[in-house]
């Protein structure tokens, strides 16, 4: 075989990418290139471009996992080519998914966790769609049996994550969202009773509200619905959006009753890729009992060999995230999850205390009794800076901290929030506090000289 190396490739390996002609040309951005390229060159060009993304570990705006141990990386790599939907071809991945479902059902105190139903999803959003669909089908079956109309389903919730707005629009359900008010940020039993009627397919408390990190009172809402059933005969189920909290509370506040210990809680969703500690791309939805998932929503697929039940919006999807979830459950166990989550809560509390001492901020949530994180507002009055200014300024040190308005009638309150996750240490908390303090000092000395509107000043206005 003649030794024939194209000159360009030769130059590349001889000189290295940054001395070769390749590094002096722009890469095509919006059209596929005509010619194939050397894989190392392309790898480095893409790798280098990604340097402009933020550092995920310093992204305190996300709930999602950003620290993954080397064995998670290994397992992800080993499963890269396995499609979790091919349950006949990859029966062991299917078995592992099944084990995770029962482990989580047990963690959420299902009455018979070994026989209940559930599945993995791409995240809590898909899990919420499936949970919502089950509620809608169950309600419709009941109404049809009673010979009543089924054209006006509604769902009651507090300040939900956007996935519930999507569910309502995509699946034609009226969302009765109880917006926040000054001093009331959670869904309350009273509000649920005001809004519920015979067409309510379910109530969705959020267990770890995206905006405030606090838990909505699931048990109190369930009690109110028990009373409503006695009075009106409407048996309204609860689905808990436990995207984050379902992986926190069972470990750090096991006596807090929010889960299947409440008979009215029929389904729960959780994000494996948030406090489940698994890599991006896995969520879970679990039903209390087999009967709570309507059989009509399950498709039986036989063209892959075997007769496999599936309930999902997706079809093909990698199996690695599921395998990594199983690894995490085994590797950390109850002990590990408890210690990890408690450390994150402690760091969050430590940060909230320090921010509170700076004098400018009212702490809205201090990292205790909810998710591992904290959020605060500016005290009323002119500070010479807004929370948005701080988010901007602290970004120059690499920290990404979200500032955003609350919802409903409280949307004139701007809050700032940090989330503390696996991979955070007291040293990082100290570095964050130092940088934050420096930012505040900078604005004290160099106020942003513009008159602030009430909304920008972000304080409470009673
Ligand atoms: C993150 C989140 C979701 C959406 O979950 P994904 O896993 O990102 O799809 C839904 N609800 C709540 C409360 C969340 O925090």
Short mmCIF file of C-alpha atoms and ligand atoms in Angstrom, two decimals:
data_model
loop_
_atom_site.label_atom_id
_atom_site.label_comp_id
_atom_site.label_asym_id
_atom_site.label_seq_id
_atom_site.Cartn_x
_atom_site.Cartn_y
_atom_site.Cartn_z
CA UNK A 1 0.00 0.00 0.00
CA UNK A 2 1.51 3.31 -0.99
CA UNK A 3 2.15 5.65 1.83
CA UNK A 4 0.00 8.60 0.82
CA UNK A 5 -0.77 11.26 3.33
CA UNK A 6 -2.53 14.40 2.19
CA UNK A 7 -0.28 17.36 2.74
CA UNK A 8 -2.71 19.14 5.01
CA UNK A 9 -3.11 16.17 7.33
CA UNK A 10 0.61 15.69 7.37
CA UNK A 11 1.16 19.31 8.29
CA UNK A 12 -1.39 19.05 11.02
CA UNK A 13 0.20 16.14 12.80
CA UNK A 14 3.71 17.44 12.24
CA UNK A 15 3.14 21.02 13.37
CA UNK A 16 0.20 20.56 15.68
CA UNK A 17 -3.15 22.28 15.26
CA UNK A 18 -2.18 25.77 16.31
CA UNK A 19 0.76 26.09 13.89
CA UNK A 20 -1.08 24.45 10.99
CA UNK A 21 -3.16 26.11 8.32
CA UNK A 22 -6.33 24.81 9.98
CA UNK A 23 -6.00 27.19 12.89
CA UNK A 24 -5.88 30.16 10.51
CA UNK A 25 -9.25 29.39 8.90
CA UNK A 26 -12.64 29.97 10.47
CA UNK A 27 -14.71 26.86 10.82
CA UNK A 28 -17.97 26.78 8.87
CA UNK A 29 -20.82 27.65 11.21
CA UNK A 30 -24.11 27.36 9.40
CA UNK A 31 -23.34 24.94 6.53
CA UNK A 32 -21.92 21.44 6.48
CA UNK A 33 -18.32 21.53 5.20
CA UNK A 34 -17.64 19.94 1.80
CA UNK A 35 -14.66 17.90 2.97
CA UNK A 36 -14.04 15.62 5.90
CA UNK A 37 -11.61 16.90 8.52
CA UNK A 38 -9.06 15.44 10.82
CA UNK A 39 -10.86 14.33 13.97
CA UNK A 40 -8.31 15.76 16.40
CA UNK A 41 -8.43 19.14 14.73
CA UNK A 42 -12.20 19.25 14.85
CA UNK A 43 -12.25 17.97 18.42
CA UNK A 44 -9.98 20.80 19.56
CA UNK A 45 -11.86 23.46 17.65
CA UNK A 46 -15.15 22.38 19.22
CA UNK A 47 -13.57 21.92 22.64
CA UNK A 48 -12.07 25.41 22.48
CA UNK A 49 -15.36 26.97 21.47
CA UNK A 50 -17.02 25.44 24.55
CA UNK A 51 -14.62 27.32 26.81
CA UNK A 52 -16.99 30.25 26.44
CA UNK A 53 -19.72 28.37 28.30
CA UNK A 54 -19.85 29.09 32.00
CA UNK A 55 -18.16 26.81 34.51
CA UNK A 56 -21.00 24.48 35.49
CA UNK A 57 -19.75 23.96 39.07
CA UNK A 58 -20.02 27.72 39.64
CA UNK A 59 -23.48 27.86 38.12
CA UNK A 60 -25.56 28.37 41.25
CA UNK A 61 -28.69 28.97 39.16
CA UNK A 62 -29.21 25.33 38.23
CA UNK A 63 -30.78 22.50 40.20
CA UNK A 64 -29.05 19.97 37.97
CA UNK A 65 -26.04 17.83 38.77
CA UNK A 66 -22.67 19.27 37.86
CA UNK A 67 -20.34 16.97 39.78
CA UNK A 68 -20.10 13.34 38.71
CA UNK A 69 -17.58 10.82 39.95
CA UNK A 70 -15.27 8.87 37.66
CA UNK A 71 -17.36 5.69 37.82
CA UNK A 72 -20.42 7.57 36.63
CA UNK A 73 -18.31 8.73 33.68
CA UNK A 74 -17.19 5.13 33.06
CA UNK A 75 -20.72 3.70 33.17
CA UNK A 76 -22.05 6.48 30.95
CA UNK A 77 -19.33 5.68 28.43
CA UNK A 78 -20.08 1.96 28.59
CA UNK A 79 -23.79 2.61 27.94
CA UNK A 80 -23.41 5.25 25.23
CA UNK A 81 -24.53 2.83 22.54
CA UNK A 82 -27.45 1.23 24.39
CA UNK A 83 -30.98 2.30 23.66
CA UNK A 84 -33.04 1.91 26.82
CA UNK A 85 -36.21 1.37 24.78
CA UNK A 86 -34.82 -1.88 23.32
CA UNK A 87 -35.80 -3.75 26.42
CA UNK A 88 -35.54 -7.14 24.77
CA UNK A 89 -32.03 -6.51 23.46
CA UNK A 90 -30.78 -4.87 26.66
CA UNK A 91 -32.78 -6.73 29.29
CA UNK A 92 -30.37 -5.89 32.08
CA UNK A 93 -30.74 -2.14 31.54
CA UNK A 94 -34.50 -2.71 31.64
CA UNK A 95 -34.12 -4.69 34.85
CA UNK A 96 -32.03 -1.90 36.39
CA UNK A 97 -34.66 0.69 35.44
CA UNK A 98 -37.25 -1.53 37.09
CA UNK A 99 -35.18 -1.81 40.29
CA UNK A 100 -34.81 1.97 40.45
CA UNK A 101 -38.60 2.34 40.17
CA UNK A 102 -39.15 0.03 43.15
CA UNK A 103 -36.32 1.56 45.19
CA UNK A 104 -37.88 5.01 44.69
CA UNK A 105 -41.40 3.71 45.39
CA UNK A 106 -40.03 2.36 48.67
CA UNK A 107 -38.22 5.63 49.42
CA UNK A 108 -41.52 7.45 48.85
CA UNK A 109 -43.30 4.95 51.15
CA UNK A 110 -45.61 3.29 48.61
CA UNK A 111 -47.82 0.73 50.40
CA UNK A 112 -46.60 -2.12 48.19
CA UNK A 113 -43.43 -0.77 46.59
CA UNK A 114 -42.50 -4.10 45.01
CA UNK A 115 -45.58 -4.26 42.82
CA UNK A 116 -46.28 -0.65 41.93
CA UNK A 117 -45.71 1.04 38.56
CA UNK A 118 -43.39 3.78 37.40
CA UNK A 119 -40.80 4.56 34.77
CA UNK A 120 -37.78 6.62 33.94
CA UNK A 121 -38.16 9.70 31.77
CA UNK A 122 -35.89 12.35 30.27
CA UNK A 123 -36.50 14.52 33.32
CA UNK A 124 -39.24 15.83 35.54
CA UNK A 125 -40.91 17.59 32.63
CA UNK A 126 -41.71 14.38 30.80
CA UNK A 127 -42.54 12.77 34.16
CA UNK A 128 -44.99 15.60 34.88
CA UNK A 129 -46.69 15.10 31.49
CA UNK A 130 -47.14 11.40 32.25
CA UNK A 131 -48.40 12.07 35.76
CA UNK A 132 -50.81 14.70 34.44
CA UNK A 133 -52.05 12.40 31.69
CA UNK A 134 -52.80 9.65 34.19
CA UNK A 135 -54.82 12.14 36.27
CA UNK A 136 -56.76 13.25 33.18
CA UNK A 137 -57.54 9.67 32.08
CA UNK A 138 -58.62 8.58 35.56
CA UNK A 139 -60.92 11.61 35.88
CA UNK A 140 -62.41 11.05 32.42
CA UNK A 141 -63.12 7.37 33.06
CA UNK A 142 -64.90 8.22 36.29
CA UNK A 143 -66.95 10.97 34.63
CA UNK A 144 -67.91 8.75 31.70
CA UNK A 145 -69.05 6.05 34.08
CA UNK A 146 -71.28 8.62 35.78
CA UNK A 147 -72.56 9.84 32.40
CA UNK A 148 -71.18 13.33 32.99
CA UNK A 149 -69.39 15.75 30.67
CA UNK A 150 -65.63 15.41 30.19
CA UNK A 151 -64.89 18.54 28.21
CA UNK A 152 -63.67 20.92 30.92
CA UNK A 153 -60.86 19.34 32.97
CA UNK A 154 -58.88 21.62 35.29
CA UNK A 155 -55.76 21.23 37.41
CA UNK A 156 -54.97 23.23 40.56
CA UNK A 157 -51.43 24.24 41.47
CA UNK A 158 -49.31 26.98 43.05
CA UNK A 159 -46.44 28.79 41.33
CA UNK A 160 -45.38 25.85 39.20
CA UNK A 161 -42.41 25.16 37.00
CA UNK A 162 -43.08 25.80 33.30
CA UNK A 163 -43.61 22.07 32.59
CA UNK A 164 -47.11 22.30 34.10
CA UNK A 165 -48.00 25.22 31.82
CA UNK A 166 -46.85 23.01 28.95
CA UNK A 167 -48.88 20.07 30.19
CA UNK A 168 -52.00 22.22 30.44
CA UNK A 169 -51.60 23.65 26.94
CA UNK A 170 -50.44 20.49 25.15
CA UNK A 171 -53.10 18.30 26.71
CA UNK A 172 -55.94 20.78 26.87
CA UNK A 173 -56.42 21.14 30.60
CA UNK A 174 -57.33 24.43 32.30
CA UNK A 175 -54.57 25.39 34.74
CA UNK A 176 -55.92 27.01 37.89
CA UNK A 177 -52.66 28.44 39.12
CA UNK A 178 -52.68 30.15 42.49
CA UNK A 179 -50.23 32.99 42.01
CA UNK A 180 -48.03 34.30 44.80
CA UNK A 181 -49.02 37.28 46.91
CA UNK A 182 -46.90 39.46 49.16
CA UNK A 183 -46.21 37.34 52.22
CA UNK A 184 -47.82 34.16 50.73
CA UNK A 185 -45.68 32.24 48.30
CA UNK A 186 -47.11 28.73 48.59
CA UNK A 187 -50.29 27.00 47.53
CA UNK A 188 -52.58 26.79 50.58
CA UNK A 189 -55.45 24.42 51.49
CA UNK A 190 -57.85 27.42 51.51
CA UNK A 191 -56.96 28.38 47.93
CA UNK A 192 -57.34 24.77 46.80
CA UNK A 193 -60.85 24.62 48.30
CA UNK A 194 -61.81 27.90 46.59
CA UNK A 195 -60.83 26.57 43.17
CA UNK A 196 -61.77 22.88 43.26
CA UNK A 197 -64.85 21.57 41.51
CA UNK A 198 -66.15 18.35 39.96
CA UNK A 199 -63.89 18.91 36.92
CA UNK A 200 -60.67 19.10 38.91
CA UNK A 201 -58.50 16.21 37.69
CA UNK A 202 -55.94 16.75 40.45
CA UNK A 203 -53.97 19.11 42.66
CA UNK A 204 -50.23 19.51 42.14
CA UNK A 205 -48.28 20.83 45.13
CA UNK A 206 -44.64 21.54 44.33
CA UNK A 207 -42.28 19.95 46.78
CA UNK A 208 -39.47 22.42 46.45
CA UNK A 209 -40.80 25.49 44.63
CA UNK A 210 -38.52 26.68 41.84
CA UNK A 211 -38.81 30.36 42.84
CA UNK A 212 -38.37 30.09 46.62
CA UNK A 213 -37.02 26.55 47.28
CA UNK A 214 -39.73 25.99 49.92
CA UNK A 215 -42.00 22.95 50.22
CA UNK A 216 -45.72 23.38 49.64
CA UNK A 217 -47.86 21.82 52.40
CA UNK A 218 -48.89 18.51 50.84
CA UNK A 219 -50.41 16.95 53.99
CA UNK A 220 -52.55 20.03 54.76
CA UNK A 221 -53.81 20.17 51.19
CA UNK A 222 -54.66 16.46 51.34
CA UNK A 223 -56.60 17.01 54.58
CA UNK A 224 -58.60 19.83 52.98
CA UNK A 225 -59.40 17.54 50.06
CA UNK A 226 -60.55 14.80 52.47
CA UNK A 227 -62.98 17.28 53.97
CA UNK A 228 -64.13 18.39 50.52
CA UNK A 229 -64.82 14.78 49.55
CA UNK A 230 -66.96 14.31 52.65
CA UNK A 231 -68.95 17.45 51.85
CA UNK A 232 -69.26 17.28 48.06
CA UNK A 233 -68.30 13.75 47.11
CA UNK A 234 -65.45 14.87 44.83
CA UNK A 235 -62.48 12.54 45.21
CA UNK A 236 -59.61 14.70 43.93
CA UNK A 237 -56.16 13.05 43.73
CA UNK A 238 -52.78 14.71 44.34
CA UNK A 239 -49.69 14.49 42.17
CA UNK A 240 -46.59 15.83 43.94
CA UNK A 241 -44.02 17.62 41.80
CA UNK A 242 -41.03 16.49 43.79
CA UNK A 243 -38.49 17.35 41.08
CA UNK A 244 -35.93 18.29 43.72
CA UNK A 245 -37.53 17.65 47.11
CA UNK A 246 -38.32 13.97 46.47
CA UNK A 247 -34.58 13.26 46.67
CA UNK A 248 -34.01 15.53 49.69
CA UNK A 249 -36.79 15.01 52.20
CA UNK A 250 -36.68 11.17 52.43
CA UNK A 251 -33.10 11.52 53.66
CA UNK A 252 -32.93 14.68 55.76
CA UNK A 253 -36.52 15.06 56.99
CA UNK A 254 -37.86 11.48 56.89
CA UNK A 255 -40.65 12.33 59.35
CA UNK A 256 -42.10 15.04 57.12
CA UNK A 257 -45.17 13.42 55.54
CA UNK A 258 -45.59 14.49 51.90
CA UNK A 259 -45.47 11.20 49.97
CA UNK A 260 -47.43 7.94 49.53
CA UNK A 261 -48.01 7.79 53.28
CA UNK A 262 -50.87 10.12 52.31
CA UNK A 263 -53.40 7.90 50.50
CA UNK A 264 -54.54 10.81 48.31
CA UNK A 265 -51.05 11.18 46.80
CA UNK A 266 -51.36 9.01 43.69
CA UNK A 267 -48.15 9.89 41.85
CA UNK A 268 -44.82 11.65 42.34
CA UNK A 269 -42.23 12.92 39.88
CA UNK A 270 -38.56 13.41 40.69
CA UNK A 271 -35.52 14.53 38.69
CA UNK A 272 -32.75 11.95 38.88
CA UNK A 273 -30.45 14.57 37.38
CA UNK A 274 -31.13 17.08 40.16
CA UNK A 275 -30.72 15.88 43.74
CA UNK A 276 -30.89 12.27 42.53
CA UNK A 277 -27.20 12.96 41.79
CA UNK A 278 -27.28 11.43 38.29
CA UNK A 279 -26.07 12.96 35.03
CA UNK A 280 -28.38 15.11 32.91
CA UNK A 281 -31.16 13.25 31.18
CA UNK A 282 -33.08 11.23 33.76
CA UNK A 283 -36.31 11.72 35.69
CA UNK A 284 -38.79 9.40 37.36
CA UNK A 285 -42.52 9.13 37.80
CA UNK A 286 -43.89 6.67 40.32
CA UNK A 287 -47.51 5.70 41.00
CA UNK A 288 -48.77 4.85 44.43
CA UNK A 289 -50.37 1.59 43.28
CA UNK A 290 -50.64 -0.29 39.99
CA UNK A 291 -54.28 0.74 39.67
CA UNK A 292 -53.37 4.45 39.70
CA UNK A 293 -51.79 4.22 36.25
CA UNK A 294 -54.58 3.67 33.68
CA UNK A 295 -53.88 0.62 31.53
CA UNK A 296 -54.98 2.53 28.37
CA UNK A 297 -51.88 4.73 28.55
CA UNK A 298 -49.53 1.77 28.31
CA UNK A 299 -48.41 0.71 24.84
CA UNK A 300 -47.27 -2.81 24.21
CA UNK A 301 -44.43 -2.95 21.72
CA UNK A 302 -43.61 -6.29 20.13
CA UNK A 303 -41.51 -5.49 17.06
CA UNK A 304 -38.28 -5.41 19.05
CA UNK A 305 -38.96 -8.98 20.15
CA UNK A 306 -40.88 -9.75 23.31
CA UNK A 307 -43.97 -7.95 24.53
CA UNK A 308 -42.82 -4.85 26.29
CA UNK A 309 -45.04 -2.33 28.03
CA UNK A 310 -43.96 1.29 27.51
CA UNK A 311 -45.36 4.53 28.81
CA UNK A 312 -43.35 7.52 27.61
CA UNK A 313 -43.49 10.50 25.28
CA UNK A 314 -40.07 9.57 23.90
CA UNK A 315 -38.94 6.40 22.23
CA UNK A 316 -35.16 6.09 21.76
CA UNK A 317 -33.07 7.36 24.62
CA UNK A 318 -29.67 6.40 26.09
CA UNK A 319 -29.60 3.89 28.95
CA UNK A 320 -26.57 5.36 30.72
CA UNK A 321 -28.43 7.82 32.90
CA UNK A 322 -30.63 5.06 34.27
CA UNK A 323 -27.60 2.87 34.97
CA UNK A 324 -25.86 5.84 36.63
CA UNK A 325 -28.94 6.41 38.80
CA UNK A 326 -28.77 2.80 39.97
CA UNK A 327 -25.04 3.18 40.63
CA UNK A 328 -25.68 6.30 42.73
CA UNK A 329 -28.40 4.62 44.77
CA UNK A 330 -26.13 1.66 45.51
CA UNK A 331 -22.96 3.68 45.97
CA UNK A 332 -24.30 6.33 48.35
CA UNK A 333 -27.10 4.43 50.04
CA UNK A 334 -29.28 6.08 52.64
CA UNK A 335 -26.22 7.12 54.62
CA UNK A 336 -24.45 8.81 51.72
CA UNK A 337 -27.52 10.63 50.37
CA UNK A 338 -28.35 11.86 53.87
CA UNK A 339 -24.84 13.21 54.51
CA UNK A 340 -24.50 14.77 51.05
CA UNK A 341 -27.88 16.52 51.12
CA UNK A 342 -27.39 17.67 54.72
CA UNK A 343 -23.99 19.16 53.84
CA UNK A 344 -25.58 21.09 50.98
CA UNK A 345 -28.32 22.38 53.31
CA UNK A 346 -25.67 23.43 55.85
CA UNK A 347 -23.60 25.27 53.23
CA UNK A 348 -26.75 27.02 52.02
CA UNK A 349 -27.65 28.10 55.55
CA UNK A 350 -24.09 29.34 56.11
CA UNK A 351 -24.28 31.43 52.92
CA UNK A 352 -27.72 32.82 53.81
CA UNK A 353 -26.45 33.92 57.25
CA UNK A 354 -23.47 35.69 55.68
CA UNK A 355 -25.58 37.45 53.04
CA UNK A 356 -28.04 38.51 55.76
CA UNK A 357 -25.21 40.18 57.68
CA UNK A 358 -24.31 42.45 54.76
CA UNK A 359 -27.20 44.69 55.74
CA UNK A 360 -28.83 45.19 52.34
CA UNK A 361 -30.84 41.98 52.08
CA UNK A 362 -33.92 40.32 53.54
CA UNK A 363 -33.50 36.55 53.54
CA UNK A 364 -36.64 34.98 52.09
CA UNK A 365 -35.45 31.37 52.51
CA UNK A 366 -32.41 30.51 54.62
CA UNK A 367 -31.62 26.98 53.50
CA UNK A 368 -33.53 25.19 56.23
CA UNK A 369 -36.67 23.12 55.87
CA UNK A 370 -36.67 23.01 52.07
CA UNK A 371 -34.15 22.58 49.25
CA UNK A 372 -30.39 23.14 49.68
CA UNK A 373 -30.14 26.75 48.61
CA UNK A 374 -31.10 30.21 49.71
CA UNK A 375 -32.90 33.23 48.33
CA UNK A 376 -33.16 36.84 49.32
CA UNK A 377 -34.49 40.23 48.24
CA UNK A 378 -33.13 43.74 48.59
CA UNK A 379 -34.48 45.59 51.62
CA UNK A 380 -36.83 48.40 50.60
CA UNK A 381 -35.16 51.66 49.64
CA UNK A 382 -32.46 52.83 47.28
CA UNK A 383 -29.20 50.89 47.60
CA UNK A 384 -27.44 52.30 44.57
CA UNK A 385 -27.59 48.85 42.95
CA UNK A 386 -30.09 46.16 42.05
CA UNK A 387 -29.89 42.40 42.41
CA UNK A 388 -29.39 42.24 38.64
CA UNK A 389 -26.29 44.45 39.04
CA UNK A 390 -24.89 41.97 41.56
CA UNK A 391 -25.62 38.98 39.29
CA UNK A 392 -23.76 40.80 36.51
CA UNK A 393 -20.81 41.85 38.61
CA UNK A 394 -20.22 38.52 40.33
CA UNK A 395 -20.23 36.80 36.95
CA UNK A 396 -16.82 38.41 36.39
CA UNK A 397 -15.52 36.02 39.08
CA UNK A 398 -17.22 33.07 37.36
CA UNK A 399 -20.22 32.70 39.70
CA UNK A 400 -23.58 32.50 38.02
CA UNK A 401 -26.36 33.60 40.34
CA UNK A 402 -29.93 34.06 39.14
CA UNK A 403 -32.05 37.16 39.83
CA UNK A 404 -35.69 37.09 38.76
CA UNK A 405 -39.09 38.43 39.75
CA UNK A 406 -41.56 36.29 41.72
CA UNK A 407 -44.89 35.47 40.06
CA UNK A 408 -48.53 36.51 40.37
CA UNK A 409 -49.28 39.55 42.51
CA UNK A 410 -45.77 39.28 43.97
CA UNK A 411 -44.09 39.90 40.63
CA UNK A 412 -42.82 43.27 41.81
CA UNK A 413 -40.50 41.42 44.19
CA UNK A 414 -37.15 40.56 42.64
CA UNK A 415 -35.25 37.75 44.34
CA UNK A 416 -31.80 36.31 44.03
CA UNK A 417 -31.24 32.60 44.53
CA UNK A 418 -28.36 30.17 44.92
CA UNK A 419 -28.58 26.40 44.75
CA UNK A 420 -26.01 24.27 46.54
CA UNK A 421 -25.32 20.83 45.12
CA UNK A 422 -23.10 17.79 45.41
CA UNK A 423 -19.55 18.98 44.78
CA UNK A 424 -19.79 22.12 46.93
CA UNK A 425 -17.53 22.63 49.95
CA UNK A 426 -17.24 25.08 52.84
CA UNK A 427 -14.19 26.54 51.07
CA UNK A 428 -16.29 27.26 47.99
CA UNK A 429 -18.94 28.84 50.22
CA UNK A 430 -16.27 31.08 51.75
CA UNK A 431 -14.96 32.07 48.31
CA UNK A 432 -18.49 32.87 47.18
CA UNK A 433 -19.18 34.98 50.29
CA UNK A 434 -15.89 36.87 49.83
CA UNK A 435 -16.68 37.62 46.20
CA UNK A 436 -20.25 38.58 47.02
CA UNK A 437 -19.10 40.90 49.81
CA UNK A 438 -16.59 42.53 47.45
CA UNK A 439 -19.35 43.13 44.89
CA UNK A 440 -21.59 44.77 47.45
CA UNK A 441 -18.69 46.93 48.69
CA UNK A 442 -17.94 47.96 45.10
CA UNK A 443 -21.51 49.16 44.61
CA UNK A 444 -21.51 50.89 47.98
CA UNK A 445 -18.52 52.88 46.79
CA UNK A 446 -19.63 53.19 43.16
CA UNK A 447 -23.43 53.27 43.19
CA UNK A 448 -25.05 52.71 39.83
CA UNK A 449 -26.34 56.23 39.38
CA UNK A 450 -29.78 55.78 38.02
CA UNK A 451 -33.08 56.28 39.75
CA UNK A 452 -34.51 52.88 40.61
CA UNK A 453 -38.10 51.96 39.95
CA UNK A 454 -39.89 50.09 42.72
CA UNK A 455 -39.66 46.89 40.75
CA UNK A 456 -35.90 47.18 40.27
CA UNK A 457 -35.27 47.95 43.90
CA UNK A 458 -36.77 44.54 44.55
CA UNK A 459 -37.85 45.06 48.14
CA UNK A 460 -41.14 44.17 49.81
CA UNK A 461 -43.82 46.81 49.36
CA UNK A 462 -46.66 46.09 51.71
C1 LIG B 1 -36.69 21.32 37.41
C2 LIG B 1 -38.09 21.21 37.71
C3 LIG B 1 -38.99 20.67 36.78
C4 LIG B 1 -38.54 20.24 35.42
O1 LIG B 1 -37.66 19.19 35.55
P1 LIG B 1 -36.61 18.70 34.44
O2 LIG B 1 -36.00 17.54 35.11
O3 LIG B 1 -35.67 19.85 34.24
O4 LIG B 1 -37.40 18.38 33.23
C5 LIG B 1 -40.31 20.54 37.15
N1 LIG B 1 -40.73 20.93 38.35
C6 LIG B 1 -39.91 21.46 39.29
C7 LIG B 1 -40.45 21.85 40.62
C8 LIG B 1 -38.56 21.62 38.99
O5 LIG B 1 -37.73 22.13 39.90
#
